[in-house]
Amino acid sequence: MEPIDYEKKLKELEKTVRTLKKKLERSEADRQQLENVSEVRESILKNVISELEESQIAIKNRGDELEDALKNLKTLQMKLVESEKMSALGVMVAGIAHEINNPVNFIYGNLNYAQQYFQDLLRLIVLYQKYYPEPALEIKKEIEVIELEFIKKDLDKLFQSMTVGAERISEIVKSLRTFSRLDEAEFKSVDIHEGIDSTLVILNNRLKLPAANLPEIKVIKNYGKLPSIKCYAGQMNQVFMNIIVNAIDALESSLLKAAKTDTGQSITHHPEIQIKTGITDNNWVEIRIADNGIGMDEKVRTKLFDPFFTTKAVGKGTGLGLAISYQIIIELHGGKLECYSEPGKGAEFMIQIPIR
Ligand SMILES: Nc1ncnc2c1ncn2[C@@H]1O[C@H](COP(=O)(O)OP(=O)(O)O)[C@@H](O)[C@H]1O
Ligand SMILES: [Mg+2]
């Protein structure tokens, strides 16, 4: 009885072991399968993540490209608007200068003759008075009415001031022509000082009668010896104009500010613009334009040459002056344009261009 039982038990045990083994195998297979599935999942996830990352980078690049394109577009638009404006202004200025030139020449050319004729007539009257010291009553009365003695004295002064006036108009006309430079080839040899001076003549009214009861702005010229420079003269004048106008604005603001803080008359503001020219050690032309106006802080100074950057009121500032100047000096002439300034200590702009 016993051995059979053993055998039977053994068989049963074997069977159990087999079943267990099978179960184990199956669960091993399941585990393997599960592992495989999770591996697949993981790799899919990784792919998805890397694809996501890639597309994120692509989007960012695209964004950068778009931003660049927008910036370029803005600059281009600015250049277009400005060059359009400048050429329209240039044509107008040159036209006006031309139209005024002729009539002014009539006046200026004939003033000498007119003075000569008047003097001749006066001499004739003196001669009459010498030989006919006792004229008829009517003549005597007329001499009193027209105040002959006064006329004699005043006539010279009168002609003098007329001559000065006519000369001044000629000078302005000449400056307008120099400034617009339409009558000349684009890239040519010019006298830089002539360009600066013509710009100052055009701005004369703002220098003499600045806003806000500012005392007359003194322009101190410190011109060195310069050879004639090959450059785009009209555009260079545009740069001088932009920088000098900014200097005038800065001087006006500093007086307005002083009036507001109202620290009394202790502020003796002597508004000044200094213009210095010379040659640098590496043989470049250097022009420095400095004012003693409000100056600017670091924040403004770093944005100075950005298109559309302005601290001025709407309608007063466009924020284009220095951006355009930068392009003209750096891109057109291969030069340098820098600004040194601190709040309350004025500003200095340095232009350097290579001599060709
Ligand atoms: N001489 C200066 N003194 C103080 N600030 C200046 C001077 N020149 C320029 N700036 C500053 O730079 C800004 C940009 O000048 P600009 O490009 O000519 O544009 P806009 O004159 O139309 O404002 C001005 O708004 C001003 O804040
Ligand atoms: Mg300006």
Short mmCIF file of N, CA and C and ligand atoms in Angstrom, two decimals, residues 242-243 245-251 289 291 293-296 300 303-306 308-312 316-325 339 341 346-349, ligand 1:
data_model
loop_
_atom_site.label_atom_id
_atom_site.label_comp_id
_atom_site.label_asym_id
_atom_site.label_seq_id
_atom_site.Cartn_x
_atom_site.Cartn_y
_atom_site.Cartn_z
N ASN A 242 20.97 117.11 -38.40
CA ASN A 242 20.30 116.30 -37.38
C ASN A 242 20.96 116.49 -36.01
N ILE A 243 22.29 116.49 -35.98
CA ILE A 243 22.99 116.58 -34.69
C ILE A 243 22.85 117.98 -34.09
N VAL A 245 20.43 120.19 -34.68
CA VAL A 245 19.04 120.39 -34.24
C VAL A 245 18.82 119.72 -32.88
N ASN A 246 19.35 118.51 -32.71
CA ASN A 246 19.23 117.83 -31.42
C ASN A 246 19.89 118.64 -30.31
N ALA A 247 21.05 119.23 -30.62
CA ALA A 247 21.75 120.04 -29.63
C ALA A 247 20.89 121.24 -29.23
N ILE A 248 20.27 121.87 -30.22
CA ILE A 248 19.40 123.03 -29.91
C ILE A 248 18.23 122.58 -29.03
N ASP A 249 17.63 121.44 -29.39
CA ASP A 249 16.53 120.90 -28.58
C ASP A 249 16.98 120.65 -27.14
N ALA A 250 18.18 120.08 -27.00
CA ALA A 250 18.69 119.75 -25.66
C ALA A 250 18.94 121.02 -24.85
N LEU A 251 19.39 122.09 -25.52
CA LEU A 251 19.63 123.35 -24.82
C LEU A 251 18.31 123.99 -24.40
N ILE A 289 30.74 117.66 -32.30
CA ILE A 289 29.70 118.67 -32.05
C ILE A 289 29.20 118.47 -30.63
N ASP A 291 27.24 120.09 -27.01
CA ASP A 291 26.38 121.12 -26.44
C ASP A 291 26.43 121.01 -24.92
N GLY A 293 23.70 121.15 -23.00
CA GLY A 293 22.28 121.01 -22.67
C GLY A 293 22.02 119.96 -21.60
N ILE A 294 20.81 119.37 -21.60
CA ILE A 294 20.42 118.45 -20.53
C ILE A 294 21.22 117.15 -20.49
N GLY A 295 21.83 116.78 -21.60
CA GLY A 295 22.54 115.51 -21.61
C GLY A 295 21.57 114.34 -21.54
N MET A 296 22.11 113.13 -21.30
CA MET A 296 21.21 111.97 -21.26
C MET A 296 21.80 110.88 -20.37
N VAL A 300 19.11 106.10 -22.27
CA VAL A 300 18.86 106.80 -23.54
C VAL A 300 20.06 106.60 -24.48
N LYS A 303 20.18 103.57 -26.62
CA LYS A 303 19.12 103.42 -27.64
C LYS A 303 19.15 104.51 -28.70
N LEU A 304 20.03 105.45 -28.47
CA LEU A 304 20.14 106.66 -29.29
C LEU A 304 19.97 106.47 -30.79
N PHE A 305 20.66 105.45 -31.32
CA PHE A 305 20.70 105.29 -32.77
C PHE A 305 19.62 104.33 -33.27
N ASP A 306 18.76 103.84 -32.39
CA ASP A 306 17.67 102.95 -32.81
C ASP A 306 16.63 103.75 -33.59
N PHE A 308 13.27 105.16 -34.62
CA PHE A 308 12.03 105.49 -33.89
C PHE A 308 12.22 105.69 -32.39
N PHE A 309 13.48 105.70 -31.92
CA PHE A 309 13.66 105.99 -30.50
C PHE A 309 13.68 107.50 -30.29
N THR A 310 12.76 107.98 -29.49
CA THR A 310 12.73 109.41 -29.19
C THR A 310 12.26 109.63 -27.76
N THR A 311 12.75 110.69 -27.14
CA THR A 311 12.24 111.05 -25.82
C THR A 311 11.41 112.32 -25.94
N LYS A 312 11.23 112.77 -27.19
CA LYS A 312 10.51 114.03 -27.40
C LYS A 312 9.02 113.81 -27.56
N LYS A 316 7.01 116.26 -32.20
CA LYS A 316 8.27 117.00 -32.16
C LYS A 316 9.43 116.10 -32.60
N GLY A 317 9.43 114.89 -32.02
CA GLY A 317 10.51 113.98 -32.39
C GLY A 317 10.00 112.82 -33.21
N THR A 318 10.81 112.38 -34.18
CA THR A 318 10.45 111.21 -34.96
C THR A 318 11.33 110.02 -34.56
N GLY A 319 12.43 110.33 -33.90
CA GLY A 319 13.37 109.26 -33.54
C GLY A 319 14.15 108.74 -34.73
N LEU A 320 14.14 109.51 -35.82
CA LEU A 320 14.81 109.04 -37.04
C LEU A 320 16.14 109.73 -37.29
N GLY A 321 16.29 110.93 -36.73
CA GLY A 321 17.47 111.75 -37.04
C GLY A 321 18.78 111.00 -36.88
N LEU A 322 18.97 110.42 -35.71
CA LEU A 322 20.26 109.77 -35.44
C LEU A 322 20.36 108.41 -36.11
N ALA A 323 19.22 107.74 -36.28
CA ALA A 323 19.25 106.45 -36.98
C ALA A 323 19.73 106.66 -38.41
N ILE A 324 19.18 107.68 -39.05
CA ILE A 324 19.58 108.01 -40.42
C ILE A 324 21.05 108.43 -40.44
N SER A 325 21.42 109.27 -39.48
CA SER A 325 22.81 109.75 -39.44
C SER A 325 23.76 108.58 -39.31
N CYS A 339 28.65 108.85 -29.31
CA CYS A 339 28.11 109.91 -28.46
C CYS A 339 28.64 109.75 -27.04
N SER A 341 27.95 111.30 -23.24
CA SER A 341 27.03 112.18 -22.53
C SER A 341 26.72 111.67 -21.13
N GLY A 346 25.51 117.85 -20.70
CA GLY A 346 25.59 118.04 -22.14
C GLY A 346 25.90 116.76 -22.88
N ALA A 347 26.09 116.90 -24.17
CA ALA A 347 26.38 115.73 -25.00
C ALA A 347 27.38 116.11 -26.07
N GLU A 348 28.18 115.13 -26.43
CA GLU A 348 29.12 115.36 -27.52
C GLU A 348 28.99 114.24 -28.54
N PHE A 349 28.86 114.63 -29.80
CA PHE A 349 28.80 113.64 -30.88
C PHE A 349 30.08 113.71 -31.68
N1 LIG B 1 22.42 116.51 -27.87
C1 LIG B 1 21.56 115.73 -27.21
N2 LIG B 1 21.34 115.90 -25.88
C2 LIG B 1 20.48 115.11 -25.21
N3 LIG B 1 19.76 114.11 -25.78
C3 LIG B 1 19.92 113.90 -27.10
C4 LIG B 1 20.82 114.68 -27.88
N4 LIG B 1 20.77 114.22 -29.15
C5 LIG B 1 19.88 113.20 -29.15
N5 LIG B 1 19.36 113.00 -27.92
C6 LIG B 1 18.38 111.97 -27.55
O1 LIG B 1 18.29 111.01 -28.58
C7 LIG B 1 16.95 110.85 -29.02
C8 LIG B 1 16.92 110.46 -30.48
O2 LIG B 1 17.35 111.51 -31.31
P1 LIG B 1 16.90 111.55 -32.84
O3 LIG B 1 17.23 110.24 -33.47
O4 LIG B 1 17.47 112.75 -33.48
O5 LIG B 1 15.33 111.63 -32.76
P2 LIG B 1 14.40 112.87 -32.30
O6 LIG B 1 15.26 114.10 -32.30
O7 LIG B 1 13.34 112.93 -33.33
O8 LIG B 1 13.90 112.50 -30.94
C9 LIG B 1 16.28 112.16 -28.67
O9 LIG B 1 14.90 112.01 -28.49
C10 LIG B 1 16.99 112.53 -27.37
O10 LIG B 1 16.41 111.86 -26.27
#
